[in-house]
Amino acid sequence: MGVGRRVKWRPNSRRPTETRSSVRIAAFLPGKSQRGEKKREARTAGSPAAAMAAIYSGIHLKLKNPHTAWEDKLKLARFAWVSTQCLLPNKEQVLLDWCIHALTGWYNKKVDFSQNVLEGLWFYLDDLLHSRKLRSLLKHGKTISLRRNMAQLLLDRLQECASIGLKSVVCMSTVLSVCQGLLSSPALSSVFTTKYELILDLLAKLCSLACRELQQSLLTEPLMTESVTCQDELMTECLQPQPASDLESSLIVAVTKDSSDQPEFDANKSSPKPKENIHSANLFEVLLQVLSCYLSVQRQQANPNRVSTMVTNQLIQPLILLRHLLTSGDFARSLTHLRISQHLSRDIRIKIESILQLALFPSEHLTFYKEELLPSKEDSGKRGPGGGRGPLKPVSAILSKLNARGYCVASLHYSVKSNTLPLLFKFFLESYAKERGSEEAHRMLCFYFLARLVPALEVCLGEQLLSPANADRPASVSPEQTSPPLPLSSPESWSLALLAVESLLSQALSADIYNVAADRIRYEEVQFKFYRALGQMLFNQAQPRIPAWYRCLKMLLSLNHLILEPDVDQLLSSAWVNSGCMEARVQRARQLVVCSLLQTYTKLRQLPRLFSELLSVICQPALHGLQPLLLPESVSASLRTCVLDIPASQGLEICSLVLESIREYILPGLMREESETEKMEIDGEGNGKGENEEIKVALEREDASMKLFSLSHLLHVVLFSLKTLDGTSPLPVVRQGKGLMEAIQQVANELLLLLSIENKAGKANARSVKGTPRKGKRSFKEPERECKVGSLWEQNTQEAALLLTYTMVEVDTLFSIHCSKFTPLQTSASSDTEDDAAVLTHMQKLLSGEIVPVSLQPSCRPMSCLLLKLLTLQQMKKALLDTALLSKPGTAAQLNTAAQFILGKSELQSSPYGEQVWDGQIASVNASSYLVARWYLVTSNLPLIAPYLSGEDVGCVADLLVNSLLSRQADEGKGRRAGCLTVSLVSSQLLQSPVLAELPSLFSATMCSLTQRIVGVLKAAYVPKVCPTLLKFQEEEIGASASEREASQPLMATHREAIVEDILASSKTGEAFVFLSDTQSNKLVDLLQILSNLNPDGMNSEDLSSIFLLLSFMLTCTSSQLDQVDPPGSGDYALFLLKLLGVITRVLEGRNFQSVLKLIHGGTLLQASVSSLLWLSNNGRFRATGGSEWLDFIKAAQSFIRTFVQMIIIRNSSVRLNLDQFASYLTSKEMAKAQIVPSSSALADKPDPRACILSVHLLLASLTSFSQAMTSNLGRSKQLDQTLTQMIARTTASLGPAVESVLKPQTVGQSVIQPASILGQAFMVEVVTVMLDCELSSHSVGGANKQDDTQLPLSHVTLYRGFCQQIFKEISCAPRPLDFLVSSLHFLSAYYKAVEETSGEREETQGKEKKAGKKLDVLYMQILQNVHRLLTASWLSESDVGELKPALQELLRHLLEKSTTGRFNLLLLLIREGLVTGKLRAGNHREVLPATIITELLSCCQLPSPCTKALWLIAPQIISAMVFLVKSSAQDVSLTLPFTIPTVTSMTSLLRQGEGRITNPHHVILVLGALQLVPLNHLTPSVYQSAFLAVHEALFAIIQCHPQVMLTAAPSFLNIFYRLVASIMQEGRQRGDADTDGDVYLQCSRLIERMYSHIAATAESFTTLSAFMVAQYVTELQKVTLRPDVKLHLTEGIYRILDLCKEQDIKFLTAGLQMGVREVFNELYSSYTHYHKAQRQGEDKYTV
């Protein structure tokens, strides 16, 4: 930095050598290194030292001597400062005074010296102020003062830098560094701080300088300005609106003008820009320092009026400009260019805001604001102290400064002002809204301030509302009117103005300054009139293309719906029906307004009134041709929720209004007569006029048809969202519903009749036109246009008619099912037929086209096709419900035809397949989404239509299912819109649902489709040798014709036989026949992924045997191609094998797998699989496989072997034959040689030594998994045990030498290979553990079968003991992989059990038994110590501890299963020493954590009787210690996850296991006291979920296992539970951004609902507190707006508590709750009565 300063600002390169060397040390940062000062001493104390020492005695005189050269004076002064031989009295003060006097004299033109000397003096002063010597002297109390003119000197230089910029003769960075040095010391900064005007002037100049730097950066670094949309988003989040998008150009022009007269700057443009950024960054650091210093001085001022006046006059303009530049998005890149960090920018902004708030809005100025803002009749008449000298009109003064021009470029002026006004209102609210006194009066004062701010944005609200305080005051021109208002005609200005208005209204709403009742009663609705005028301004000067305009309307609606009620028709038209702007952000904003409008009128129970206005707006003539969708997704979802919350009568009333509008306004427009037009055409008069009239009529019909469809869709959504009528519905409502259904049917019939008549008339006109050509010059394009327009209105009308019909049929059926009073409509055309025939007749009309005579094509009329399919499906449902109808002969054929029509096989085959998207709304079905909607219809109704589809149709469904799933995997990375459906997504849901397994025909067709694709890939592979399987495939061409799909067997018997032959051949050599490329492997992986999602229990015997044999063929007879043995970075084939083994393992679990073993022995399959894998490994097929991929492959192979062996044993499928074959193969001589790692010389001869070791790894894994499977099945029967024991002995004998060979290091060339490290520590420990388990199992089985006490010692004791000692060394010394830790704990469990069992049998004498007991005690203590050391390791995370708990539980179980009292006491002592609060307070929570974890695991262990008594005797002491630990750790939120939650979990385990054992309720109440302190606020979602779950489980354990405590501790219990409820309400509230953690809070809300149910079940403890619980709930609910899914569960839970409330409790709640809370309770209780109570009373009728 110092170098940059010297190079950049030195005007001359020529300087005296001494001065040049002396100034090189000073940098303008406050700290200087000691090495820098030593260098400076060394440079200065060079050869001139003797000469300088000679004149030390007269140095003071030399400095004052006018004849001494200034260069020499500077050298003398610098030398005198650093030299310890100079003994001037008060040297530091003398040198500082001399330097300042010299600088002052030069600037006052009293002395004259060169520019180099001037610069040297500034550097010298900078060095003095930053030197450690000066700071040390000041620190030790030495008095050093600066001349008073020093402050003015610096101010003049800053003014010079700000005015002439780079022409300044002194480096700006040096001046800034001097300022920094002054302000860094309180003693030196007194030169500014002792006089308030000086520090204020300094701050003002630095702010101006900083603003200049930021604006100049736009010239040197052109910026990409953000659009108004980005400013809009930022304004919504914070209170700083951004400048308009065209500000950059004018700002650059202004800056260019300011700097155009600076030729030196232009000439020096080649100077390095980082150096410029350095001094800019230093400028802002100094500015922050000055801001902090000024803020402390301002707080010390005794006269707030003086401070406010001076800040208003001198500081407010530069401060707000600087704040705007720092927060504006347009200047974000300026900050980056100037190297100003976000932290520094934020600190400066915070300081600026603090200065403005403290200076402009002190508590002492409340009286002045009241005098200026309040009308005279509300004036208190009081004046503050010194009121005559204070600013009597602070608001006018502030606004005058904001409106004044000249402090910034013109293009920035309005941006700065609109940015500042919301900030001032925020400060005003924070300062005065909650001031002591009348809260209502302070709210009115805040409103009057708001009323002064809004006109400052230059929006016209009406003259009488500009200043409420001017009513009773003399007429005068206010200061804010001095400058003429800018015209707000440009979108940029309107955008900024609306953003500011939105922010002001949002703050007013949040501060709750508008009390509707008080405003109306006491203040003559002054607030209402103001907001009303604001609303009228928004409508009169509407800006529908700006999102903030909609948000302003939403804010006004939230303040009071009456504000916008007179203009609700304009609101509905602009924001809903006729909004023309289709920009996404505008659409989002207007949809939020519409949703808010619906929710508001729903709460008011006036939704029908709103819809009456909406219908009148819809039926008006269209403003433009293109209208937006009436019910987009978000509005439709909101409408559904609102309709659920209104009574059924209001929902039916809305539907009646819609039908009435259709009849009065829409149908007449569709049925216009054309008699006059036709007459004119026949008479031959007015051809042009007649043609125009026809087009006009057609266009009007098109408009009417669009409105008709919108209203039909609206009716559909309301009816489908309405709660159905049931037995409890009043009879008038039932009659209303009946009348509505008849009206819908009548309107639909009229529309269909109109279409039929129009179709006939169109055909007649076409014939007449064709027969009699007209005269004149009428072109052929006009009839085409007429036909096109006519077809469009007919299409819309047809879709509306079908939608009305479908809605009527669905709702009519639903009402008739649930409501016995409701009589369904007769859908038959003729009344003399029976109902059965009516269903078939109506279905026949739908299929024949009588109802809709126009021919339908999905490409041009997709919605009509979908609606016809829905209507046909509804008729099918009716037919299937009638058993008598099903027995009739023609019904089956009719149902088959209907099912085929719904499926539309031709559409499936002809539709272009693509990834189409559908949002689930029926109105959004078009040509691009029809395939998704139709596929969703088919898949969701497959159980109905599948029995009536032919085999070819089912095969077509299966093909589409598989094709779409394959395309989903190919497009998996592409982002799709959330909440939308695609064909592949629907197929995936069908695949994962249980429905597919219940449809055997479709399931078998899907298996056949997958089999055909697999066979197709195999046939295309490279086959160097003859393969019988593929020959059979090629000969018979399985699956080539579509008719063969109807066959029930995917593979013929000959194919299965050929596959078995190939597998048998492979089991002998393991060699592959088929070689796959990477592309083919990837295709097979995709098909295997689909197979892995199929339920194997749904496969029949033929499907399962075919697919399993085909998969086994792929495993045993395929390989990667020879030229891809070592592809670069490729692991595709390993991934293929991994997926293949997983699918085979899953198919093994199918219930029909026995059919496979009839074709081939299980032992042969196992042998062929392992031999093929070994062949692949030996031939280097896994050379490119990574470590993690290889381990996953090994685990998959082990899982396959274990599952296969388990299946053979459980199903008793020739156990001895199959297992003996596999065991003989694994223990044969060839395999025994392969299991031994070759010697060093043998490895050196191998081309790939790693392949040999991988083969050993694979063999060891096979032996291990085989042994594990057999060991786990011991004990089933003696005969089976004998068989398995013999095989276990053989495999164990093979494992021993193999493990010992792996443990030996091998030398290859000059490197040493550790085979064990290649295989992994965890794997080796697992292998040895399996060996030990096998020996122990054989030992136990053999001991049980033998009567004598024959000794059965372990075969590999030395190996086991060595492993145990090595684990003790490595388990906790350093970070270890988790799998190694788990396997080590398993080994310790097995080893302790082995030592415990074998020591007792081996020792006979009493002395030897004691010796063996001591050895066991030593091992016991070693294990405990190592476990404790492991749990204290800092590298072990919380998730790792959770993964280790099962293994630790098993280890403790083995340790304590036969434990003596002495050993158990050692464990209790370890726990007691760990649960010490002092360790936690010292910051060592890791030392306490093991005790809590061990306690949790210990409480769940089965202990001997003496140990159990000892544990529960000391359990109360453990609980007390844990309570203290929780209370201590709860004070530190960072300990919540690592310590507090595990401790609470441990206490919960003690409570749960201590049921009936902890008899003193006091200890349980102690736990409640600890739970009260567990942190639940300000946590991340994952930590919050863990804390919530821990507290909830503790409460659940108390209420479930210790119900006696509830009799005395119910209030404490409810207080903690209330903390959970309040926290989930805060966390589960609605947020504007996308909620990615919704599942966390949804799960917590389910737990709350469950706890409410348990509390209600123990009513005897909570009956008197039920009203209290409801009051707490509604009080918290009134504060937030919950997410719908969270609210659903919480509401269901509180309903259970309302069941406990008596009528007296309800009255108490109604009378005792506050106004807002009472409204929430009334709404809750009404919904409880409407939904829950009626259902409960219905259930009570059947309860004894």
Coordinates of N, CA and C in Angstrom, one line a residue, residues 33 64 100 162 257 567 630 720 770 1021 1152 1189 1220 1367 1427 1573:
S33 N 4.6 -2.0 11.2 CA 5.4 -3.1 11.8 C 6.7 -2.6 12.4
K64 N 14.1 26.6 13.1 CA 13.5 27.9 13.0 C 14.3 28.9 12.1
I100 N 3.3 21.1 11.6 CA 2.0 21.7 11.4 C 2.2 23.2 11.0
A162 N -12.0 17.3 -2.9 CA -13.4 17.2 -3.4 C -13.7 18.1 -4.5
K257 N -19.1 15.6 -17.2 CA -19.0 17.1 -17.2 C -18.2 17.5 -16.0
D567 N -64.4 0.8 -5.4 CA -63.7 0.6 -6.7 C -63.4 -0.9 -7.0
L630 N -58.7 -17.0 -16.5 CA -59.5 -16.5 -15.4 C -59.0 -17.1 -14.1
F720 N -66.6 -28.2 -7.5 CA -65.7 -29.3 -7.1 C -65.0 -29.0 -5.8
K770 N -72.6 -23.7 -52.5 CA -71.9 -24.5 -53.6 C -72.8 -24.6 -54.8
A1021 N -25.5 -57.2 -29.2 CA -24.2 -57.2 -28.6 C -23.2 -58.0 -29.5
N1152 N -43.1 -66.4 -5.7 CA -43.2 -67.5 -6.7 C -41.8 -67.9 -7.2
E1189 N -16.9 -47.2 -5.7 CA -17.7 -48.1 -6.6 C -17.4 -49.6 -6.4
D1220 N -23.9 -77.6 -0.2 CA -22.7 -78.4 -0.3 C -22.0 -78.1 -1.7
I1367 N -7.1 -52.9 17.3 CA -8.3 -52.0 17.3 C -8.2 -51.1 18.5
V1427 N -14.1 -47.2 24.4 CA -15.4 -46.6 23.9 C -15.5 -45.2 24.4
L1573 N -36.2 -25.2 29.3 CA -35.1 -24.4 28.9 C -34.4 -24.8 27.6

